[in-house]
Tab-separated table of C-alpha atoms in Angstrom:
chain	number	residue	atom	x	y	z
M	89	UNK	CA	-11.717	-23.897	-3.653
M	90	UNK	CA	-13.243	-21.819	-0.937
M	91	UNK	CA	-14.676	-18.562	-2.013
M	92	UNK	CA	-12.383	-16.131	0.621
M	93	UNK	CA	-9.527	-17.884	-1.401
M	94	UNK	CA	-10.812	-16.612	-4.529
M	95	UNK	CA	-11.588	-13.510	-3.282
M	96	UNK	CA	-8.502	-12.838	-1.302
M	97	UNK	CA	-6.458	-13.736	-5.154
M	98	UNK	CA	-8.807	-10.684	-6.128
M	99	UNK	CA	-7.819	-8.355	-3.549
M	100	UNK	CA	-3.867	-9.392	-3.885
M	101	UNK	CA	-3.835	-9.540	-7.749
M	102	UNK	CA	-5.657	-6.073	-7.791
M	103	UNK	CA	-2.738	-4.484	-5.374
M	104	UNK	CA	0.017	-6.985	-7.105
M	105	UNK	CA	-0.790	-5.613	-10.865
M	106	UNK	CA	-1.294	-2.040	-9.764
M	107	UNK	CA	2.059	-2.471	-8.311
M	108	UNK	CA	4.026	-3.656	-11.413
M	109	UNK	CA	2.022	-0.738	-13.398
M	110	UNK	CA	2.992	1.892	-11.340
M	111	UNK	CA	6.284	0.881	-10.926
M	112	UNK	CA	6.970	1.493	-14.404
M	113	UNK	CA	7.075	5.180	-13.389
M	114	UNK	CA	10.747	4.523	-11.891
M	115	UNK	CA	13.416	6.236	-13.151
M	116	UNK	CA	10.629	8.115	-15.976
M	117	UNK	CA	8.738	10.213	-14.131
M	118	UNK	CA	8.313	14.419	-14.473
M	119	UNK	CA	10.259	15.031	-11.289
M	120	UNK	CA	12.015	13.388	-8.721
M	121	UNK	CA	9.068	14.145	-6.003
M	122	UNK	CA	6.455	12.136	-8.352
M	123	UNK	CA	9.208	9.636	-9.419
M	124	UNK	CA	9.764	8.794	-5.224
M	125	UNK	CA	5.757	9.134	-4.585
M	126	UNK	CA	4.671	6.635	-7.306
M	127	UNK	CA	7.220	4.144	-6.107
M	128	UNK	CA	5.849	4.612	-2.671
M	129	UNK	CA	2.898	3.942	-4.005
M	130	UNK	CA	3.607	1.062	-5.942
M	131	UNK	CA	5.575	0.032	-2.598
M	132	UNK	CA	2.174	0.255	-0.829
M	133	UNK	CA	0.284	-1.807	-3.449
M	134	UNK	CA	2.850	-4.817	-3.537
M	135	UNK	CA	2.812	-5.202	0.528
M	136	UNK	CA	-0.950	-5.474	0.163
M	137	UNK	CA	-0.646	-8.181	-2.617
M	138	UNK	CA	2.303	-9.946	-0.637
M	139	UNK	CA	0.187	-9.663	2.830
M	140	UNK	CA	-3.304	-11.082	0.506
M	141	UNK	CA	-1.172	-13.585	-1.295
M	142	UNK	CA	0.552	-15.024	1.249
M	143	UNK	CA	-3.111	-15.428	3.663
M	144	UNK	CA	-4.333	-16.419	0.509
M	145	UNK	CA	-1.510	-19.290	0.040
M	146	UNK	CA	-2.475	-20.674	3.878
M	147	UNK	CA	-6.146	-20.704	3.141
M	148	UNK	CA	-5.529	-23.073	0.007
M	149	UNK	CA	-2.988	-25.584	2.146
M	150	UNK	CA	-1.302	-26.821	-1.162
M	151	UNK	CA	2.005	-25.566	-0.334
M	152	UNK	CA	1.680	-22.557	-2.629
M	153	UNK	CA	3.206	-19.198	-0.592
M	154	UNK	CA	3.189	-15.582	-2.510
M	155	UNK	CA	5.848	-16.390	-4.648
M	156	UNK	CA	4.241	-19.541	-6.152
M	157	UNK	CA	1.343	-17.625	-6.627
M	158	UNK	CA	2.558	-13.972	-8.091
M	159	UNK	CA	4.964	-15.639	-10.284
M	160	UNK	CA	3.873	-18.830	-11.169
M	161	UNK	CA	0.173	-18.550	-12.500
M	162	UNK	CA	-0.551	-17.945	-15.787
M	163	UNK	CA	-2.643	-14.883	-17.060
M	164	UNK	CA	-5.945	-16.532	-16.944
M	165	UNK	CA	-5.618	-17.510	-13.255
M	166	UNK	CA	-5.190	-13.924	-12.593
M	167	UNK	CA	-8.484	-12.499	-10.653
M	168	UNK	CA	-7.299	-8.453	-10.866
M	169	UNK	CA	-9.768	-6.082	-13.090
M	170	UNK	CA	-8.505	-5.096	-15.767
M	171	UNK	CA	-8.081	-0.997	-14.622
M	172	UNK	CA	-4.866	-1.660	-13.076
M	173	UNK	CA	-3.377	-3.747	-16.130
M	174	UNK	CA	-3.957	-0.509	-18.463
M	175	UNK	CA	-1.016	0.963	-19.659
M	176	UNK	CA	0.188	4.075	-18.289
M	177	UNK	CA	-0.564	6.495	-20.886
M	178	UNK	CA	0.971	10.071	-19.864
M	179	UNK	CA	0.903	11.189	-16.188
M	180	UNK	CA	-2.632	11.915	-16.115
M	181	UNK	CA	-3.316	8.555	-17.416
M	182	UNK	CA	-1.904	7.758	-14.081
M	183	UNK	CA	-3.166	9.831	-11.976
M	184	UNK	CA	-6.674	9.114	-12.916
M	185	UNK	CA	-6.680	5.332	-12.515
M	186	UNK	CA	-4.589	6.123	-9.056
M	187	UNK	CA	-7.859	8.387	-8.182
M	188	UNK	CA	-10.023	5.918	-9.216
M	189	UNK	CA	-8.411	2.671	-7.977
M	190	UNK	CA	-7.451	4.401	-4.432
M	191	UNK	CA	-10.448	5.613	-3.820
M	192	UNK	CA	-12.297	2.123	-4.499
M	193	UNK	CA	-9.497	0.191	-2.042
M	194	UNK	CA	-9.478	2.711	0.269
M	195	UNK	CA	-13.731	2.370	0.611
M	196	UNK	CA	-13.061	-0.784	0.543
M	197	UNK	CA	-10.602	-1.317	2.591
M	198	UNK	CA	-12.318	0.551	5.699
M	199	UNK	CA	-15.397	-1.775	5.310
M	200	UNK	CA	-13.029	-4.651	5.170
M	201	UNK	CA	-11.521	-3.689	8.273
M	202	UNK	CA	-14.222	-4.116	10.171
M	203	UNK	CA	-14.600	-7.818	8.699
M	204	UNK	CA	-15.583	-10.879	11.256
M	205	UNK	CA	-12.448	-12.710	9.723
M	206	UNK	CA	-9.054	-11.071	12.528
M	207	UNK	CA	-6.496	-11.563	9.554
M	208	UNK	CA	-8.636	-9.955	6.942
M	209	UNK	CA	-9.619	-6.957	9.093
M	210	UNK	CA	-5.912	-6.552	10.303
M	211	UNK	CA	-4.625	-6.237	6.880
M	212	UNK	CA	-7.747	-4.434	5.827
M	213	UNK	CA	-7.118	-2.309	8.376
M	214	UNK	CA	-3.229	-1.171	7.421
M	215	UNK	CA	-4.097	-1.416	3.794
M	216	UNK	CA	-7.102	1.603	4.262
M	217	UNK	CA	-4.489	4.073	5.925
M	218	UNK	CA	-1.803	3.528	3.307
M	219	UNK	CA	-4.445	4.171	0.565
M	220	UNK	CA	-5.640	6.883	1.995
M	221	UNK	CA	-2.395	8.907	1.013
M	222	UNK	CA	-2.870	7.520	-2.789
M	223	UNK	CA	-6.315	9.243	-2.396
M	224	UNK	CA	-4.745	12.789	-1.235
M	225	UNK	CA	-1.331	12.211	-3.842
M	226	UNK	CA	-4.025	11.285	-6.632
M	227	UNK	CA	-6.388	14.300	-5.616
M	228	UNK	CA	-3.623	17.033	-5.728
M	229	UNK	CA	-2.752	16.041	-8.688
M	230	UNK	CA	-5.970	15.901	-10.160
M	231	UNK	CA	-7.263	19.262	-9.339
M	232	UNK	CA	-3.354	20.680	-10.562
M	233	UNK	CA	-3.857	19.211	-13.763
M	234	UNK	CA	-7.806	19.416	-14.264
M	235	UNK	CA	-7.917	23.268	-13.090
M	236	UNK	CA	-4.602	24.029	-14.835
M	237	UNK	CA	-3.807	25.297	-18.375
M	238	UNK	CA	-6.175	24.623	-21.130
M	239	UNK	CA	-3.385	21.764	-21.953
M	240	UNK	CA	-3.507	20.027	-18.599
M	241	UNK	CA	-7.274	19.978	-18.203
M	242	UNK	CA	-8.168	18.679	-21.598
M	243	UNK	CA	-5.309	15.935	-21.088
M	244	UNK	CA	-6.305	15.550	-17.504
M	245	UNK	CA	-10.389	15.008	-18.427
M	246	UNK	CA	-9.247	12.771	-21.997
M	247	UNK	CA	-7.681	10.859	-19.087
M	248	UNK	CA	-10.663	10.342	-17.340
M	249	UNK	CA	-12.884	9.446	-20.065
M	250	UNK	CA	-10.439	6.223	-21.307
M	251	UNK	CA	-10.287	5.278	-17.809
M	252	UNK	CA	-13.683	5.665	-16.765
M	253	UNK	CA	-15.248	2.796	-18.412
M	254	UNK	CA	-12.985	0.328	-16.633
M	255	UNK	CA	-13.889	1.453	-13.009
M	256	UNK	CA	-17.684	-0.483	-13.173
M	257	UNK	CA	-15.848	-3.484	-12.932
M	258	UNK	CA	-14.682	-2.428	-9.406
M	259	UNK	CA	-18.089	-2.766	-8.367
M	260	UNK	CA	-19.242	-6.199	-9.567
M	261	UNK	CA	-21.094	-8.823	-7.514
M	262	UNK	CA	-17.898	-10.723	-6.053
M	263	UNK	CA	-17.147	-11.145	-2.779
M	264	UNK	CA	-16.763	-13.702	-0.696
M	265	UNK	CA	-19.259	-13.864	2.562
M	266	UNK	CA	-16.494	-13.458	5.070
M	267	UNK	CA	-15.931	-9.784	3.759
M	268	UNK	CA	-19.610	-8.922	4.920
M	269	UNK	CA	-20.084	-6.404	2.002
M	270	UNK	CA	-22.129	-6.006	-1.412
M	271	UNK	CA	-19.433	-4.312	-3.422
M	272	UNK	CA	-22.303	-2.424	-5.891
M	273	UNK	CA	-22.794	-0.723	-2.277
M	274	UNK	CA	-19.752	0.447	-2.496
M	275	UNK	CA	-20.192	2.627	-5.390
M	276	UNK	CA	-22.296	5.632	-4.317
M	277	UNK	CA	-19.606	6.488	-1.713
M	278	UNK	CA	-16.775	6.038	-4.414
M	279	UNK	CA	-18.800	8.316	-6.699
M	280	UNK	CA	-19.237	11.178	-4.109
M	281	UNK	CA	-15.511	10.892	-3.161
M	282	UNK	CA	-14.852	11.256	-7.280
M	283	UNK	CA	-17.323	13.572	-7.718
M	284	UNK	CA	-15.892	16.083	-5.132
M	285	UNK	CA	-12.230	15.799	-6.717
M	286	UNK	CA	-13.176	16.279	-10.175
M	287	UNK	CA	-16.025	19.265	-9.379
M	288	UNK	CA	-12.973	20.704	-7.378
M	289	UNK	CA	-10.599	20.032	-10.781
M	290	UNK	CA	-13.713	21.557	-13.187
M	291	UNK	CA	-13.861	18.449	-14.679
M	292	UNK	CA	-17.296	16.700	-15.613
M	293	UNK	CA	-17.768	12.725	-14.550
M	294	UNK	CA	-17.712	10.854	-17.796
M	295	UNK	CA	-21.268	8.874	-18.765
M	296	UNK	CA	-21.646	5.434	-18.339
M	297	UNK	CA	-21.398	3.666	-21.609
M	298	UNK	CA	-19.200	0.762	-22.014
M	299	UNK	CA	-18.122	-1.480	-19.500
M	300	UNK	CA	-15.033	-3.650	-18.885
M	301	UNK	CA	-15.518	-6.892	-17.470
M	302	UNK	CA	-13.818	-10.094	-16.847
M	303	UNK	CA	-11.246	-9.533	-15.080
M	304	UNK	CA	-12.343	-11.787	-12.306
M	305	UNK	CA	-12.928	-14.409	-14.294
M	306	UNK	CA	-9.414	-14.464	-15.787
M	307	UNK	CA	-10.169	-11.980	-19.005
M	308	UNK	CA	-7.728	-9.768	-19.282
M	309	UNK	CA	-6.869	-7.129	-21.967
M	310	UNK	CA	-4.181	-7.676	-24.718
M	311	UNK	CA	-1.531	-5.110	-22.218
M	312	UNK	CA	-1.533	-8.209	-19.751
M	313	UNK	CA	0.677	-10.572	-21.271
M	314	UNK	CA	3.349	-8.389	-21.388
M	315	UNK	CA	2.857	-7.025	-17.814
M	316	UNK	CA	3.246	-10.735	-16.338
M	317	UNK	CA	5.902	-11.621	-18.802
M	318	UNK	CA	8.096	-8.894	-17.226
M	319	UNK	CA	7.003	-9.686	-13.635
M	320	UNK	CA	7.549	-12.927	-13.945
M	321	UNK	CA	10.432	-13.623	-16.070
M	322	UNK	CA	13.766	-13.883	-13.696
M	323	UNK	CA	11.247	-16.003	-11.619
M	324	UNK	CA	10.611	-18.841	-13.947
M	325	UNK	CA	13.979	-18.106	-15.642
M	326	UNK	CA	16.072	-19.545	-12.525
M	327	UNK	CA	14.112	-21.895	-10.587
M	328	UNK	CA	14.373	-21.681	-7.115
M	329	UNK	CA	16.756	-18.963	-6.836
M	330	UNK	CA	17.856	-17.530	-3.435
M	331	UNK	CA	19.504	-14.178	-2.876
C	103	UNK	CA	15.323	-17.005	32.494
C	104	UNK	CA	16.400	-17.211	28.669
C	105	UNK	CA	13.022	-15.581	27.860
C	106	UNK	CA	13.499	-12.606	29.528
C	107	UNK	CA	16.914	-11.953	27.942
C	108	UNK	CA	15.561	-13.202	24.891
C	109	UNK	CA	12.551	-10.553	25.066
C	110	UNK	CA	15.658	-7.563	26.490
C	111	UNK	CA	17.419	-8.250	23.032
C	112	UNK	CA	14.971	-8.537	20.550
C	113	UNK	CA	13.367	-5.601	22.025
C	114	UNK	CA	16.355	-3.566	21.286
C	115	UNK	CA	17.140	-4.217	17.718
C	116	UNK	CA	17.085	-0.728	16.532
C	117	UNK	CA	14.871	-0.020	13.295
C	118	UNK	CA	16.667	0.308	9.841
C	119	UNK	CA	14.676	2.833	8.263
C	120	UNK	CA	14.469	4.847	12.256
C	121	UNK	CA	17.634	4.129	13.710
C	122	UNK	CA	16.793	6.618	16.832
C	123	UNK	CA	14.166	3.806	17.654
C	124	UNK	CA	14.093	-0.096	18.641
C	125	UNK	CA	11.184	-2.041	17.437
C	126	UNK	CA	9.942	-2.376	21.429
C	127	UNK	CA	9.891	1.330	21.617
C	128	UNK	CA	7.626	1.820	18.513
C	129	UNK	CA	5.441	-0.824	19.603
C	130	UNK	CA	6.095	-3.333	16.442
C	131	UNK	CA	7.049	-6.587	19.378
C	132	UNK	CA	4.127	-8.306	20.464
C	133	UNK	CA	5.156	-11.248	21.880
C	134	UNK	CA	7.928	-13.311	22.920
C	135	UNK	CA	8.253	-17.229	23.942
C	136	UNK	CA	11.124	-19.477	24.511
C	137	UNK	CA	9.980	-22.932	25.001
C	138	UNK	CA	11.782	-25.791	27.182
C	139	UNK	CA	14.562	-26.385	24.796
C	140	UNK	CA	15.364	-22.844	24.061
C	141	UNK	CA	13.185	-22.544	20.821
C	142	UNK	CA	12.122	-18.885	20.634
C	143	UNK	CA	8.672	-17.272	18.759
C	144	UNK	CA	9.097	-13.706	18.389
C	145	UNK	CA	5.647	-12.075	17.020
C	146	UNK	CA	6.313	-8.915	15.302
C	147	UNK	CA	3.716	-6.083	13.366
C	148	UNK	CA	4.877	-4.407	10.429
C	149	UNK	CA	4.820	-0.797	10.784
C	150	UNK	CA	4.137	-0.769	7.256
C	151	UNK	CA	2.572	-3.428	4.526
C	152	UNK	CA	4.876	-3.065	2.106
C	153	UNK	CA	8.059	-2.403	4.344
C	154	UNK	CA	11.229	-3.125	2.900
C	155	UNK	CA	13.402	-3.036	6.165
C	156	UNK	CA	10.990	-5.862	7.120
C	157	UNK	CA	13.092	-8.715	5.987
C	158	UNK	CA	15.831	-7.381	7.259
C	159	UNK	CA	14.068	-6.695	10.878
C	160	UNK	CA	13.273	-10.311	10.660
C	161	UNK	CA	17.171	-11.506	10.098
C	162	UNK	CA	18.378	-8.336	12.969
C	163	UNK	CA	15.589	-10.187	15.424
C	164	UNK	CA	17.094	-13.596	15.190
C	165	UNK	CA	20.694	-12.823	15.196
C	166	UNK	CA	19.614	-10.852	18.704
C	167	UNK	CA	17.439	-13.975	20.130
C	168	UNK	CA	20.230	-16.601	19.151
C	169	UNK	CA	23.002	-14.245	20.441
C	170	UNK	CA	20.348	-13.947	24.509
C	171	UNK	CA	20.717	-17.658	24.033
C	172	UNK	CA	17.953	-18.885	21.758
C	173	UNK	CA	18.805	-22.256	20.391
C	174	UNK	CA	16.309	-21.929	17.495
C	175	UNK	CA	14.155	-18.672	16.264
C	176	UNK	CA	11.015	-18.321	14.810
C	177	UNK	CA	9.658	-14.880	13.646
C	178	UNK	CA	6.090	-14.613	13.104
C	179	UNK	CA	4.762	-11.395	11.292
C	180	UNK	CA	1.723	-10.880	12.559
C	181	UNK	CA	-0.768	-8.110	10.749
C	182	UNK	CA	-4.185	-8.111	13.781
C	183	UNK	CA	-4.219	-5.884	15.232
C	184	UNK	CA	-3.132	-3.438	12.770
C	185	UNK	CA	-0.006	-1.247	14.356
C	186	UNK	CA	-0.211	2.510	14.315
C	187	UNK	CA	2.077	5.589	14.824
C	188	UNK	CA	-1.030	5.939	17.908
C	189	UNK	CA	1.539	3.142	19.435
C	190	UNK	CA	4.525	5.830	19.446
C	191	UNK	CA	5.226	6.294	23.103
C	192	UNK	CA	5.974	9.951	24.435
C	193	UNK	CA	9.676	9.104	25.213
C	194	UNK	CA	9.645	7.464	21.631
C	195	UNK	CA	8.657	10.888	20.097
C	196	UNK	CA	11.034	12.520	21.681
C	197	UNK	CA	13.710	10.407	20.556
C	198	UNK	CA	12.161	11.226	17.021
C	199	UNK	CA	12.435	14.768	17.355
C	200	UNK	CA	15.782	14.971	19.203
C	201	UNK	CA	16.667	12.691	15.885
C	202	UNK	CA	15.294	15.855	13.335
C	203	UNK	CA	12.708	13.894	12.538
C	204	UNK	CA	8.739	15.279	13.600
C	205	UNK	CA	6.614	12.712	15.161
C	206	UNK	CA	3.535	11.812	13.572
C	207	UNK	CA	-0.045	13.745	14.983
C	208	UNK	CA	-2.504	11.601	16.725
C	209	UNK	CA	-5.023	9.974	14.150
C	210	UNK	CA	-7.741	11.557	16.294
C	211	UNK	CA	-6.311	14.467	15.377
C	212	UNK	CA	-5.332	14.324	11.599
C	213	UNK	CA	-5.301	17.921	10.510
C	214	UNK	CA	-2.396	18.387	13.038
C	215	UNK	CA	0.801	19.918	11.032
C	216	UNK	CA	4.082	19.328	12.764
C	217	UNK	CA	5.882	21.506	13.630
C	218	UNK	CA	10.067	22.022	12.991
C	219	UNK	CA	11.400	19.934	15.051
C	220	UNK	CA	14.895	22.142	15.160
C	221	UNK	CA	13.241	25.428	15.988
C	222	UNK	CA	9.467	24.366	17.062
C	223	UNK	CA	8.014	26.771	14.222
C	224	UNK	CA	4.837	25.691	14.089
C	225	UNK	CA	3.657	26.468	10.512
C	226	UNK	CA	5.784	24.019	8.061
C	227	UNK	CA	4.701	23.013	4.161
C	228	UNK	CA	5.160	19.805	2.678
C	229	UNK	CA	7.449	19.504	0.191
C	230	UNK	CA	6.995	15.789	-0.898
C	231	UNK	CA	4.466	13.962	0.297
C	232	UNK	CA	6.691	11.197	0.302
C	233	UNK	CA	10.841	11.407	1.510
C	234	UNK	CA	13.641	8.723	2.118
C	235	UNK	CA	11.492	6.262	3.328
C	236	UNK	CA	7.515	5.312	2.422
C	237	UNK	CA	6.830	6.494	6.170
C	238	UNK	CA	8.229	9.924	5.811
C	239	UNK	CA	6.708	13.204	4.499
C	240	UNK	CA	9.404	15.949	3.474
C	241	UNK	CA	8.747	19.363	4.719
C	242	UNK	CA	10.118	22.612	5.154
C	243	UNK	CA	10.602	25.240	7.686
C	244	UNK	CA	9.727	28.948	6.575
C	245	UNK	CA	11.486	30.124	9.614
C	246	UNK	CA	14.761	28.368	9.959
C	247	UNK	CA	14.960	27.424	6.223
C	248	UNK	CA	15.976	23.626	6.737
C	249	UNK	CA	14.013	21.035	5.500
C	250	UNK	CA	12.867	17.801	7.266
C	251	UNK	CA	11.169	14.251	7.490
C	252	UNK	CA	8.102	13.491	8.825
C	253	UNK	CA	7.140	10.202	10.364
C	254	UNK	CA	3.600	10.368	8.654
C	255	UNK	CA	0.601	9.574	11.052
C	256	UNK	CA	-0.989	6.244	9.624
């Protein structure tokens, strides 16, 4: 298997899982305006994971289009890190791994864009605007929260702290030479972008400690399971079902 | 002959989500072919990744090629180069507005805020950063008390 192939899975699983998560804020969130901005958002993440998955499918030639591969691969096939299979947690659970996540792609994504390889730049390309808006949605709500009552900032920096140790993962060696980029390089921008919102929210950056990894090897935490069951049950459940 | 009737009716398919627009006025058609025996390849950009009216832009395209005459259609979604609310044309904007709806700011100049596009008040707040569609910001007008969307610049 070619390494783009692997690496585009990465990209598209990332987007594909933060999708589901987010998701899970329909129909529960505090107010209608969050409940229609993290669908949006989760609306953004699954076009990047169909627009990965399916490039992804025509790279391998085995037949396998973005279907076959969001809904038939089991959880150790799955190349995401493990931030975006957390749980939810309260609202500023969310909001910080939407910070954190967002501001990663959207890095990412604007270095991608620039990419030798047309259909990974194009998508790149899109992909970095749309994330750009998670970055502002995630930042707003960041500083509201962290510079807020004494409630909302200790739940806003507790928030933070469990999420924090899961963002190093972002930043592992992988990627495949057509993306042109180091992604370690990556994380000295991400941590100025970070460190502005949370100085701006009076919230400290949490230490390094601890550090998740895996996740592109096809670890993933015990809240996965259950993610892809629900994803992928009506799939498997009826075979070759057509609307 | 059948190509450019073909090109005339897929260019007018009006967009679901903008129904004041085709998708040849905001840019999304890139390219039309109709081979000997009548096949057609339509190459379309999303306006968005994660569209939803995209599948049904797809089936709206077709139905308008085979109706021009098409014997067969293909559509090809094509995602290089990346479309952008840059692609809006003037007349397109004004459609937008005439519609209630502000037209997105150039990228190259972001910090633009739009103004109403019933009274032209200039200084409008966001009231959702998101509105009926993914596209669309929801804002309000201090002066003539109405809210309204806002194609987002992207």
């Amino acid at each position: 298997m070619t390494a783009l192939f692997d690496y585009l899975l990465g990209l598209g699983d990332d987007a594909l899982v933060a999708a589901q998560r987010t998701a899970e804020w329909c129909a529960r969130a505090p107010q209608l305006e969050e409940e229609v901005a993290l669908a949006n958002i989760a609306l953004d993440q699954l076009g990047q994971a169909r627009a990965f998955l399916t490039y992804a499918g025509e790279l391998e030639g085995a037949g396998r289009d973005e279907d076959a591969l969001a809904f038939l691969r089991d959880e150790h096939e799955f190349r995401n890190v493990q931030l975006v299979e957390l749980p939810n947690g309260d609202f500023a659970t969310t909001v910080a791994k939407t910070l954190l996540l967002s501001a990663y792609q959207n890095l990412l994504y604007t270095r991608l864009s620039r990419a030798a390889e047309p259909q990974l730049a194009g998508i790149a390309a899109k992909a970095a605007k749309e994330s750009a808006f998670h970055v502002s949605y995630a930042s707003v709500w960041t500083v509201r929260l962290g510079d807020g009552t004494p409630l909302s900032h200790r739940r806003m920096r507790d928030a933070v702290e469990e999420v924090w140790p899961y963002t190093h993962e972002l930043f592992e060696p992988w990627a495949a030479p057509e993306a042109g980029l180091d992604p370690a390089a990556l994380r000295g921008p991400w941590l100025e972008v970070v460190d502005r919102v949370l100085g701006e929210a009076t919230l400290a950056r949490p230490r390094d400690g601890w550090a998740a990894t895996g996740g592109r090897e096809g670890r993933h935490t015990e809240w996965f399971g259950p993610l892809l069951a629900e994803m992928q049950y009506v799939h498997r459940a009826h075979v070759g079902a057509r609307w | 002959m059948v190509r450019a009737e073909v090109e005339a009716a897929v260019g007018a398919v009006p967009d679901p989500e903008l129904q004041v627009l085709s998708i040849g006025e905001l840019g999304m058609l890139r390219e039309v072919s109709v081979d000997d025996d009548g096949n057609a390849v339509v190459v379309v950009t999303p306006t968005y990744l994660g569209c939803p009216a995209l599948e049904l832009i797809k089936a709206d395209i077709a139905a308008a090629a085979r109706a021009a005459g098409a014997a067969d259609v293909e559509v090809v979604v094509s995602m290089s180069p990346p479309w952008t609310t840059d692609w809006l044309s003037e007349t397109a904007r004004a459609k937008l507005a005439d519609a209630g709806i502000a037209p997105p700011g150039r990228l190259s100049l972001p910090l633009l805020q739009p103004g109403c596009p019933r009274c032209a008040f200039p200084d409008t707040t966001e009231l959702a950063s998101s509105g009926a569609a993914a596209c669309m910001a929801l804002r309000l007008c201090p002066s003539c008390r109405e809210p309204f969307e806002h194609l987002k610049a992207h």
